[in-house]
Amino acid sequence: MTLPRSPLAPEHFPDLPMIKGARFAAAAAGVKYQGRTDVMLAVLDPGSVMAGVFTRSATRSSNVLDCQAKIGADSDAGAAIIVNSGNSNAFTGKAGDGSVAAICQAVAEATGLPETRVFTSSTGVIGERLPHDRITGKVGELVATLDETALKPAAEAIMTTDTFPKGASAAVEIDGQTVNIAGFAKGSGMVAPDMATMLVYIFTDAKVARADLQALVSGINARSFNCITVDSDTSTSDTLLMAATGASGVDVTGHDAFAKAMEAVFLDLAHQVVRDGEGASKFVTINVTGAANDADARTHALAIANSPLVKTAIAGEDPNWGRIVMAIGKSGAAADRDLLSIRFGDVLVAESGWVADSYREEDGAALMKEQEIDITVDLGLGQGCSTVWTCDLTHQYISINADYRS
Amino acid sequence: MTLPRSPLAPEHFPDLPMIKGARFAAAAAGVKYQGRTDVMLAVLDPGSVMAGVFTRSATRSSNVLDCQAKIGADSDAGAAIIVNSGNSNAFTGKAGDGSVAAICQAVAEATGLPETRVFTSSTGVIGERLPHDRITGKVGELVATLDETALKPAAEAIMTTDTFPKGASAAVEIDGQTVNIAGFAKGSGMVAPDMATMLVYIFTDAKVARADLQALVSGINARSFNCITVDSDTSTSDTLLMAATGASGVDVTGHDAFAKAMEAVFLDLAHQVVRDGEGASKFVTINVTGAANDADARTHALAIANSPLVKTAIAGEDPNWGRIVMAIGKSGAAADRDLLSIRFGDVLVAESGWVADSYREEDGAALMKEQEIDITVDLGLGQGCSTVWTCDLTHQYISINADYRS
């Protein structure tokens, strides 16, 4: 099954800057796919610090559990990240733990790093034993071909049914010196019986303490990757790792400009994941304001974003605000029918418990024909707000997930 | 748009018994549909008691709010239920409240009942003003044609895009006398921009105190209608009303046989709603056992039942147990990867954190070809259990909700 490139894809992969102290390589190990790369290795110089966030799934993969056990430790030894596509090594029992250990050992031997500094991710089919020998057999080749410029090949090697590779970067001037941030992500394509997974790797040459980097990653992740949804289903493999090599020599501690640049990269990649959502034909921004608090706003926003009836209405270019009312009503968070208002783009659609006097169906219908759709709901209750990004639910989603068999 | 009869529909509408003290009528008021009935009236003799449960949506309709205000009162006056299809009178602001008042007034005048004993439901499009004059103009005809045998016409009049009318009954012998229970329901078809709604009306000639009937209704509802899901979207109109006329003269207080018969009727109708789920091609029972507690079991069962990836796998007849592992993992309730087991029908699929040694893919694939599919998950943690019924997610769901416009 070959999927067409998403209509929401960017025109081309961006030119990513080199990140001093970080080198990349990709190889074709034949884990599952033939005729393409499927393993990427990133090696970070000594002095690099690592931070990460991971799926909270109770059935997360061996790789995720291993990363979580390692991520909080300080080390001056450098680090490596090795990622394969084609097999998620999730729900593979004790054998899955063994696969992770074998890969870490092979990378440690080839790089001279301690095993505790090797981080792994796997993405693809669930429940099938990972043929890790194919990966360990390629580690020598990967280490031999490490290159500071190879971010795009690395981004391509981690794709499963993504229809385009996803990269983003930002540069920030601090004390007259340039700090670079660059990263790549995969998500959320699928070949049955795989499931949507998201893997994200971001690199910077900034100098920053590990705890500070982790705080930035956790905070920005909550406003970016944790605010996207394609189909409400959570992967057992979701992983975001960020490495700061310090090789620029620029200490970014306390510099807001750095945090802002990081957030721009996170958001760019998060939006690209939505743009490659299975079967997506519309990129949808859900803004909720005026909620009793931020948590309620997020609950409402996710209820709207995940509602099959809202998502199919958007696919059908139907300005069906009744389904948004329904989603708000069912979310469980506070709402008052007579206080809430709904806008499509700038068009006021509903207020005071009913359709707005000024609303004309043809205005709503015209907006729904756009490829990018903004829906704003104000609850009229307080100051809570939240933004969530999602896509529509189309026949192609059913085709990808039901019609094609593994 | 004419929908084909669901492949999961029963062969025919059941022969429902007469319920002494309850009379029914249906009429064609032209609220929205042409050439069919769209209003039903049920009138209950003096001495009848009423009980009900309603959607918890924060944006529920004027009808639901009015029913909730009336349902808890005692009265010897009798009661009436009037229901229209074609317009839900939801999110219609103060005008919606006025429509409910006008209909209640008309029924009260024609029947001699107080307005506080008239209960209304509306189902259909959201956010359009209900043309209630068309309904009040038919009240005289409805009252004039009331008939103890007219349950089927009543069931047909409340259909929206249901592909078959839904009825069920039970009889129970108590102290040598027969008590009858009969009811009908609608749900969950849709024509854009309507949304899935569920309306249920159940009648018995049993003699029972109002508070006791309410307790039975609430308890059994929690195990029947509150355990079904088609697409995770909750209607603004969901209503279940039950009337006990007492006309059999048999006091059922404390008789388990009556409660069991009630539960059989509730479950039968609830299952019929799932069988008419939009686009449904499979009837799916999700059993969760061994959870830490019943609430956790329900959380897991609903996470599985509402997962688009699980539902599309079932539509594709794919024994994709990895997606069930995913749904358990994301649900937020307690789970241990290495303790849970999954069965399709009687076939053990996964245990000990991996696919079962005895599992053969062809056994799972054969089971998935059935029209009725049982999925059982044991968490291995405790005694909590829950059963939820759902259907699959097919192209027809997208067609119904995206391709056809209002």
CSV table of N, CA and C in Angstrom, one decimal, chain B residues 123-256:
chain,number,residue,atom,x,y,z
B,123,THR,N,-36.4,14.8,18.7
B,123,THR,CA,-35.1,14.3,18.2
B,123,THR,C,-35.0,14.6,16.7
B,124,GLY,N,-33.8,15.0,16.4
B,124,GLY,CA,-33.6,15.4,15.0
B,124,GLY,C,-32.5,16.5,14.9
B,125,VAL,N,-32.6,17.4,14.0
B,125,VAL,CA,-31.7,18.4,13.8
B,125,VAL,C,-31.5,19.3,15.0
B,126,ILE,N,-30.3,19.7,15.3
B,126,ILE,CA,-30.0,20.7,16.4
B,126,ILE,C,-30.0,22.1,15.9
B,127,GLY,N,-30.5,23.0,16.7
B,127,GLY,CA,-30.3,24.4,16.5
B,127,GLY,C,-31.3,25.1,15.5
B,128,GLU,N,-32.2,24.3,15.0
B,128,GLU,CA,-33.3,24.9,14.2
B,128,GLU,C,-34.6,25.0,15.0
B,129,ARG,N,-35.3,26.2,14.9
B,129,ARG,CA,-36.5,26.4,15.7
B,129,ARG,C,-37.5,25.3,15.4
B,130,LEU,N,-38.0,24.7,16.5
B,130,LEU,CA,-39.0,23.7,16.3
B,130,LEU,C,-40.4,24.3,15.9
B,131,PRO,N,-40.9,23.8,14.7
B,131,PRO,CA,-42.2,24.4,14.3
B,131,PRO,C,-43.3,23.7,15.1
B,132,HIS,N,-43.4,24.1,16.4
B,132,HIS,CA,-44.3,23.3,17.3
B,132,HIS,C,-45.8,23.4,16.9
B,133,ASP,N,-46.1,24.5,16.1
B,133,ASP,CA,-47.6,24.6,15.7
B,133,ASP,C,-48.0,23.3,14.9
B,134,ARG,N,-47.1,22.8,14.2
B,134,ARG,CA,-47.4,21.6,13.4
B,134,ARG,C,-47.7,20.4,14.4
B,135,ILE,N,-47.1,20.4,15.5
B,135,ILE,CA,-47.3,19.3,16.5
B,135,ILE,C,-48.6,19.6,17.3
B,136,THR,N,-48.7,20.8,17.8
B,136,THR,CA,-49.9,21.1,18.6
B,136,THR,C,-51.2,20.9,17.7
B,137,GLY,N,-51.0,21.2,16.4
B,137,GLY,CA,-52.2,21.1,15.5
B,137,GLY,C,-52.6,19.6,15.3
B,138,LYS,N,-51.8,18.7,15.7
B,138,LYS,CA,-52.1,17.2,15.6
B,138,LYS,C,-52.5,16.6,16.9
B,139,VAL,N,-52.5,17.4,18.0
B,139,VAL,CA,-52.8,16.8,19.3
B,139,VAL,C,-54.2,16.2,19.3
B,140,GLY,N,-55.2,17.0,18.8
B,140,GLY,CA,-56.6,16.5,18.8
B,140,GLY,C,-56.7,15.2,18.1
B,141,GLU,N,-56.1,15.0,16.9
B,141,GLU,CA,-56.1,13.8,16.2
B,141,GLU,C,-55.5,12.6,17.0
B,142,LEU,N,-54.4,13.0,17.6
B,142,LEU,CA,-53.7,11.9,18.4
B,142,LEU,C,-54.5,11.4,19.5
B,143,VAL,N,-55.1,12.4,20.3
B,143,VAL,CA,-55.9,12.0,21.4
B,143,VAL,C,-57.1,11.1,20.9
B,144,ALA,N,-57.7,11.5,19.8
B,144,ALA,CA,-58.9,10.8,19.3
B,144,ALA,C,-58.6,9.4,18.8
B,145,THR,N,-57.3,9.1,18.5
B,145,THR,CA,-57.0,7.8,18.0
B,145,THR,C,-56.2,6.9,19.0
B,146,LEU,N,-56.1,7.3,20.2
B,146,LEU,CA,-55.4,6.5,21.2
B,146,LEU,C,-55.9,5.1,21.2
B,147,ASP,N,-54.9,4.1,21.3
B,147,ASP,CA,-55.3,2.7,21.2
B,147,ASP,C,-54.3,1.9,22.0
B,148,GLU,N,-54.7,1.0,22.8
B,148,GLU,CA,-53.8,0.1,23.6
B,148,GLU,C,-52.9,-0.7,22.7
B,149,THR,N,-53.2,-0.9,21.5
B,149,THR,CA,-52.4,-1.8,20.6
B,149,THR,C,-51.4,-1.1,19.8
B,150,ALA,N,-51.3,0.2,19.9
B,150,ALA,CA,-50.6,1.0,18.9
B,150,ALA,C,-49.1,1.2,19.3
B,151,LEU,N,-48.5,0.3,19.9
B,151,LEU,CA,-47.1,0.5,20.2
B,151,LEU,C,-46.2,0.5,19.0
B,152,LYS,N,-46.4,-0.3,18.0
B,152,LYS,CA,-45.5,-0.3,16.8
B,152,LYS,C,-45.6,1.0,16.1
B,153,PRO,N,-46.8,1.5,15.8
B,153,PRO,CA,-46.9,2.8,15.1
B,153,PRO,C,-46.2,3.9,16.0
B,154,ALA,N,-46.3,3.8,17.3
B,154,ALA,CA,-45.6,4.8,18.1
B,154,ALA,C,-44.0,4.7,18.0
B,155,ALA,N,-43.6,3.4,17.9
B,155,ALA,CA,-42.1,3.2,17.8
B,155,ALA,C,-41.6,3.7,16.4
B,156,GLU,N,-42.5,3.6,15.4
B,156,GLU,CA,-42.1,4.0,14.1
B,156,GLU,C,-42.0,5.5,14.0
B,157,ALA,N,-42.9,6.2,14.7
B,157,ALA,CA,-43.0,7.7,14.6
B,157,ALA,C,-41.8,8.4,15.1
B,158,ILE,N,-41.1,7.7,16.1
B,158,ILE,CA,-40.0,8.4,16.7
B,158,ILE,C,-38.6,8.2,16.0
B,159,MET,N,-38.7,7.4,14.9
B,159,MET,CA,-37.4,7.1,14.2
B,159,MET,C,-36.9,8.3,13.5
B,160,THR,N,-35.6,8.5,13.4
B,160,THR,CA,-35.0,9.5,12.5
B,160,THR,C,-34.4,8.8,11.4
B,161,THR,N,-33.1,8.5,11.5
B,161,THR,CA,-32.5,7.7,10.5
B,161,THR,C,-32.2,6.3,10.9
B,162,ASP,N,-32.9,5.9,12.0
B,162,ASP,CA,-33.0,4.5,12.3
B,162,ASP,C,-33.4,3.7,11.1
B,163,THR,N,-32.8,2.5,10.9
B,163,THR,CA,-33.1,1.7,9.8
B,163,THR,C,-34.2,0.6,10.1
B,164,PHE,N,-34.5,0.5,11.4
B,164,PHE,CA,-35.6,-0.4,11.8
B,164,PHE,C,-36.2,0.1,13.1
B,165,PRO,N,-37.5,-0.1,13.3
B,165,PRO,CA,-38.1,0.3,14.6
B,165,PRO,C,-37.7,-0.8,15.7
B,166,LYS,N,-37.6,-0.3,16.9
B,166,LYS,CA,-37.0,-1.2,18.0
B,166,LYS,C,-38.0,-1.3,19.1
B,167,GLY,N,-38.4,-2.6,19.3
B,167,GLY,CA,-39.4,-2.9,20.4
B,167,GLY,C,-38.9,-4.1,21.2
B,168,ALA,N,-39.4,-4.2,22.4
B,168,ALA,CA,-39.0,-5.4,23.2
B,168,ALA,C,-40.1,-5.5,24.3
B,169,SER,N,-40.3,-6.8,24.8
B,169,SER,CA,-41.2,-7.0,25.9
B,169,SER,C,-40.8,-8.1,26.7
B,170,ALA,N,-41.5,-8.2,27.9
B,170,ALA,CA,-41.3,-9.4,28.8
B,170,ALA,C,-42.5,-9.5,29.6
B,171,ALA,N,-42.8,-10.7,30.0
B,171,ALA,CA,-44.0,-11.0,30.9
B,171,ALA,C,-43.4,-11.8,32.1
B,172,VAL,N,-44.0,-11.5,33.3
B,172,VAL,CA,-43.5,-12.2,34.5
B,172,VAL,C,-44.7,-12.6,35.3
B,173,GLU,N,-44.7,-13.8,35.8
B,173,GLU,CA,-45.8,-14.3,36.7
B,173,GLU,C,-45.5,-14.0,38.1
B,174,ILE,N,-46.4,-13.3,38.8
B,174,ILE,CA,-46.2,-13.0,40.2
B,174,ILE,C,-47.5,-13.3,40.9
B,175,ASP,N,-47.4,-14.2,41.9
B,175,ASP,CA,-48.6,-14.6,42.7
B,175,ASP,C,-49.7,-15.1,41.7
B,176,GLY,N,-49.3,-15.8,40.7
B,176,GLY,CA,-50.2,-16.4,39.7
B,176,GLY,C,-50.8,-15.4,38.7
B,177,GLN,N,-50.4,-14.2,38.7
B,177,GLN,CA,-50.9,-13.2,37.8
B,177,GLN,C,-49.8,-12.7,36.9
B,178,THR,N,-50.1,-12.3,35.7
B,178,THR,CA,-49.1,-11.8,34.7
B,178,THR,C,-49.0,-10.3,34.8
B,179,VAL,N,-47.7,-9.9,34.8
B,179,VAL,CA,-47.3,-8.5,34.7
B,179,VAL,C,-46.6,-8.4,33.3
B,180,ASN,N,-47.0,-7.4,32.5
B,180,ASN,CA,-46.3,-7.2,31.3
B,180,ASN,C,-45.4,-5.9,31.3
B,181,ILE,N,-44.4,-6.0,30.5
B,181,ILE,CA,-43.5,-4.9,30.3
B,181,ILE,C,-43.3,-4.8,28.8
B,182,ALA,N,-43.4,-3.6,28.2
B,182,ALA,CA,-43.2,-3.4,26.8
B,182,ALA,C,-42.6,-2.0,26.5
B,183,GLY,N,-41.7,-1.9,25.6
B,183,GLY,CA,-41.1,-0.6,25.3
B,183,GLY,C,-40.6,-0.5,23.9
B,184,PHE,N,-40.2,0.7,23.6
B,184,PHE,CA,-39.6,0.9,22.3
B,184,PHE,C,-38.5,2.0,22.4
B,185,ALA,N,-37.7,2.1,21.4
B,185,ALA,CA,-36.5,3.0,21.5
B,185,ALA,C,-36.2,3.5,20.1
B,186,LYS,N,-35.5,4.6,20.0
B,186,LYS,CA,-34.9,5.0,18.7
B,186,LYS,C,-33.4,5.3,18.9
B,187,GLY,N,-32.6,5.1,17.9
B,187,GLY,CA,-31.2,5.4,17.9
B,187,GLY,C,-30.5,4.4,17.1
B,188,SER,N,-29.4,4.7,16.5
B,188,SER,CA,-28.8,6.0,16.5
B,188,SER,C,-28.4,6.4,15.1
B,189,GLY,N,-29.4,6.6,14.3
B,189,GLY,CA,-29.2,7.0,13.0
B,189,GLY,C,-28.9,8.5,12.9
B,190,MET,N,-28.6,9.0,11.7
B,190,MET,CA,-28.2,10.4,11.6
B,190,MET,C,-28.4,10.9,10.1
B,191,VAL,N,-29.0,12.0,9.9
B,191,VAL,CA,-28.8,12.7,8.7
B,191,VAL,C,-28.1,14.0,9.0
B,192,ALA,N,-27.0,14.3,8.3
B,192,ALA,CA,-26.3,15.6,8.7
B,192,ALA,C,-27.4,16.7,8.6
B,193,PRO,N,-27.4,17.7,9.5
B,193,PRO,CA,-26.5,17.8,10.7
B,193,PRO,C,-27.1,17.2,12.0
B,194,ASP,N,-28.0,16.3,11.9
B,194,ASP,CA,-28.5,15.7,13.1
B,194,ASP,C,-27.4,14.9,13.8
B,195,MET,N,-27.6,14.5,15.1
B,195,MET,CA,-26.6,13.7,15.7
B,195,MET,C,-27.3,12.5,16.4
B,196,ALA,N,-26.6,11.5,16.6
B,196,ALA,CA,-27.1,10.3,17.2
B,196,ALA,C,-27.8,10.6,18.5
B,197,THR,N,-29.0,10.2,18.6
B,197,THR,CA,-29.8,10.4,19.8
B,197,THR,C,-30.4,9.1,20.2
B,198,MET,N,-30.7,9.0,21.5
B,198,MET,CA,-31.4,7.8,21.9
B,198,MET,C,-32.6,8.2,22.8
B,199,LEU,N,-33.7,7.7,22.4
B,199,LEU,CA,-35.0,7.9,23.1
B,199,LEU,C,-35.6,6.6,23.4
B,200,VAL,N,-36.0,6.4,24.7
B,200,VAL,CA,-36.5,5.1,25.1
B,200,VAL,C,-37.7,5.3,26.0
B,201,TYR,N,-38.8,4.5,25.7
B,201,TYR,CA,-40.1,4.6,26.4
B,201,TYR,C,-40.5,3.2,26.8
B,202,ILE,N,-40.7,2.9,28.1
B,202,ILE,CA,-41.0,1.6,28.5
B,202,ILE,C,-42.2,1.7,29.4
B,203,PHE,N,-43.1,0.7,29.3
B,203,PHE,CA,-44.4,0.7,30.0
B,203,PHE,C,-44.6,-0.6,30.7
B,204,THR,N,-45.3,-0.5,31.8
B,204,THR,CA,-45.7,-1.8,32.5
B,204,THR,C,-47.0,-1.5,33.2
B,205,ASP,N,-47.7,-2.6,33.4
B,205,ASP,CA,-49.0,-2.5,34.1
B,205,ASP,C,-48.7,-2.9,35.6
B,206,ALA,N,-47.5,-3.1,36.0
B,206,ALA,CA,-47.2,-3.4,37.4
B,206,ALA,C,-47.6,-2.3,38.3
B,207,LYS,N,-47.8,-2.6,39.6
B,207,LYS,CA,-48.1,-1.6,40.6
B,207,LYS,C,-46.8,-1.5,41.4
B,208,VAL,N,-46.3,-0.3,41.4
B,208,VAL,CA,-45.0,-0.1,42.1
B,208,VAL,C,-44.9,1.4,42.5
B,209,ALA,N,-44.3,1.7,43.6
B,209,ALA,CA,-44.2,3.1,44.1
B,209,ALA,C,-43.2,3.8,43.2
B,210,ARG,N,-43.4,5.1,43.0
B,210,ARG,CA,-42.6,5.9,42.1
B,210,ARG,C,-41.1,5.8,42.5
B,211,ALA,N,-40.8,6.0,43.8
B,211,ALA,CA,-39.4,5.9,44.2
B,211,ALA,C,-38.7,4.6,43.9
B,212,ASP,N,-39.5,3.5,44.0
B,212,ASP,CA,-39.0,2.2,43.8
B,212,ASP,C,-38.8,2.0,42.3
B,213,LEU,N,-39.7,2.5,41.5
B,213,LEU,CA,-39.6,2.4,40.0
B,213,LEU,C,-38.3,3.2,39.6
B,214,GLN,N,-38.2,4.4,40.1
B,214,GLN,CA,-37.0,5.2,39.8
B,214,GLN,C,-35.7,4.5,40.1
B,215,ALA,N,-35.7,3.9,41.3
B,215,ALA,CA,-34.5,3.1,41.7
B,215,ALA,C,-34.2,2.0,40.7
B,216,LEU,N,-35.2,1.3,40.3
B,216,LEU,CA,-35.0,0.2,39.3
B,216,LEU,C,-34.5,0.7,38.0
B,217,VAL,N,-35.2,1.8,37.5
B,217,VAL,CA,-34.8,2.4,36.2
B,217,VAL,C,-33.3,2.9,36.3
B,218,SER,N,-32.9,3.6,37.3
B,218,SER,CA,-31.6,4.1,37.4
B,218,SER,C,-30.6,3.0,37.4
B,219,GLY,N,-30.9,2.0,38.2
B,219,GLY,CA,-29.9,0.9,38.4
B,219,GLY,C,-29.8,0.1,37.1
B,220,ILE,N,-30.9,-0.3,36.5
B,220,ILE,CA,-30.8,-1.1,35.3
B,220,ILE,C,-30.3,-0.3,34.1
B,221,ASN,N,-30.6,1.0,34.0
B,221,ASN,CA,-30.1,1.8,33.0
B,221,ASN,C,-28.5,1.8,33.0
B,222,ALA,N,-28.0,1.9,34.2
B,222,ALA,CA,-26.5,1.9,34.4
B,222,ALA,C,-25.9,0.6,33.8
B,223,ARG,N,-26.6,-0.5,33.7
B,223,ARG,CA,-26.1,-1.7,33.2
B,223,ARG,C,-26.5,-2.0,31.8
B,224,SER,N,-27.3,-1.1,31.2
B,224,SER,CA,-27.8,-1.4,29.8
B,224,SER,C,-27.5,-0.2,28.9
B,225,PHE,N,-28.4,0.8,28.9
B,225,PHE,CA,-28.2,1.9,28.0
B,225,PHE,C,-26.9,2.7,28.3
B,226,ASN,N,-26.5,2.7,29.5
B,226,ASN,CA,-25.2,3.4,29.8
B,226,ASN,C,-24.0,2.6,29.5
B,227,CYS,N,-24.2,1.4,28.9
B,227,CYS,CA,-23.1,0.5,28.6
B,227,CYS,C,-23.1,0.3,27.1
B,228,ILE,N,-23.7,1.2,26.3
B,228,ILE,CA,-23.5,1.0,24.9
B,228,ILE,C,-22.9,2.3,24.3
B,229,THR,N,-22.2,2.1,23.2
B,229,THR,CA,-21.6,3.3,22.6
B,229,THR,C,-21.4,3.0,21.1
B,230,VAL,N,-21.8,3.9,20.3
B,230,VAL,CA,-21.6,3.8,18.8
B,230,VAL,C,-20.3,4.6,18.4
B,231,ASP,N,-20.2,5.8,18.8
B,231,ASP,CA,-19.1,6.6,18.4
B,231,ASP,C,-18.6,7.6,19.4
B,232,SER,N,-19.0,7.4,20.7
B,232,SER,CA,-18.4,8.1,21.8
B,232,SER,C,-19.1,9.5,21.9
B,233,ASP,N,-19.9,9.9,21.0
B,233,ASP,CA,-20.6,11.2,21.0
B,233,ASP,C,-21.9,11.1,21.7
B,234,THR,N,-22.1,12.0,22.7
B,234,THR,CA,-23.3,12.0,23.5
B,234,THR,C,-24.4,12.9,23.1
B,235,SER,N,-25.6,12.5,22.9
B,235,SER,CA,-26.7,13.3,22.5
B,235,SER,C,-27.1,14.4,23.5
B,236,THR,N,-27.6,15.5,23.0
B,236,THR,CA,-28.2,16.5,23.8
B,236,THR,C,-29.6,16.2,24.2
B,237,SER,N,-30.1,15.1,23.7
B,237,SER,CA,-31.6,14.7,23.9
B,237,SER,C,-31.8,13.4,24.6
B,238,ASP,N,-30.8,12.6,24.9
B,238,ASP,CA,-31.0,11.3,25.4
B,238,ASP,C,-32.1,11.3,26.6
B,239,THR,N,-33.1,10.5,26.4
B,239,THR,CA,-34.1,10.4,27.4
B,239,THR,C,-34.6,9.0,27.5
B,240,LEU,N,-34.8,8.5,28.7
B,240,LEU,CA,-35.5,7.2,29.0
B,240,LEU,C,-36.6,7.5,30.0
B,241,LEU,N,-37.8,7.2,29.6
B,241,LEU,CA,-39.0,7.4,30.5
B,241,LEU,C,-39.6,6.0,30.6
B,242,MET,N,-40.0,5.7,31.9
B,242,MET,CA,-40.8,4.5,32.1
B,242,MET,C,-42.0,4.8,32.9
B,243,ALA,N,-43.1,4.2,32.5
B,243,ALA,CA,-44.4,4.4,33.2
B,243,ALA,C,-44.9,3.1,33.7
B,244,ALA,N,-45.4,3.1,35.0
B,244,ALA,CA,-46.0,1.9,35.5
B,244,ALA,C,-47.5,2.3,35.8
B,245,THR,N,-48.4,1.7,35.1
B,245,THR,CA,-49.8,2.1,35.3
B,245,THR,C,-50.5,1.5,36.5
B,246,GLY,N,-50.0,0.3,37.0
B,246,GLY,CA,-50.6,-0.3,38.1
B,246,GLY,C,-51.8,-1.1,37.7
B,247,ALA,N,-52.2,-1.1,36.5
B,247,ALA,CA,-53.5,-1.6,36.1
B,247,ALA,C,-53.6,-3.1,36.2
B,248,SER,N,-52.5,-3.8,36.3
B,248,SER,CA,-52.6,-5.3,36.5
B,248,SER,C,-53.0,-5.6,37.9
B,249,GLY,N,-52.9,-4.6,38.8
B,249,GLY,CA,-53.2,-4.8,40.2
B,249,GLY,C,-52.2,-5.6,41.0
B,250,VAL,N,-51.1,-6.0,40.3
B,250,VAL,CA,-50.0,-6.8,40.9
B,250,VAL,C,-48.9,-5.9,41.5
B,251,ASP,N,-48.7,-5.9,42.8
B,251,ASP,CA,-47.6,-5.2,43.4
B,251,ASP,C,-46.3,-5.9,43.2
B,252,VAL,N,-45.4,-5.3,42.5
B,252,VAL,CA,-44.1,-6.0,42.2
B,252,VAL,C,-43.0,-5.7,43.2
B,253,THR,N,-43.3,-4.9,44.2
B,253,THR,CA,-42.3,-4.4,45.1
B,253,THR,C,-41.5,-5.6,45.7
B,254,GLY,N,-40.2,-5.5,45.5
B,254,GLY,CA,-39.3,-6.5,46.1
B,254,GLY,C,-39.3,-7.8,45.3
B,255,HIS,N,-40.0,-7.9,44.2
B,255,HIS,CA,-39.9,-9.1,43.4
B,255,HIS,C,-38.8,-9.1,42.4
B,256,ASP,N,-37.8,-9.9,42.6
B,256,ASP,CA,-36.6,-9.9,41.7
B,256,ASP,C,-37.0,-10.3,40.3
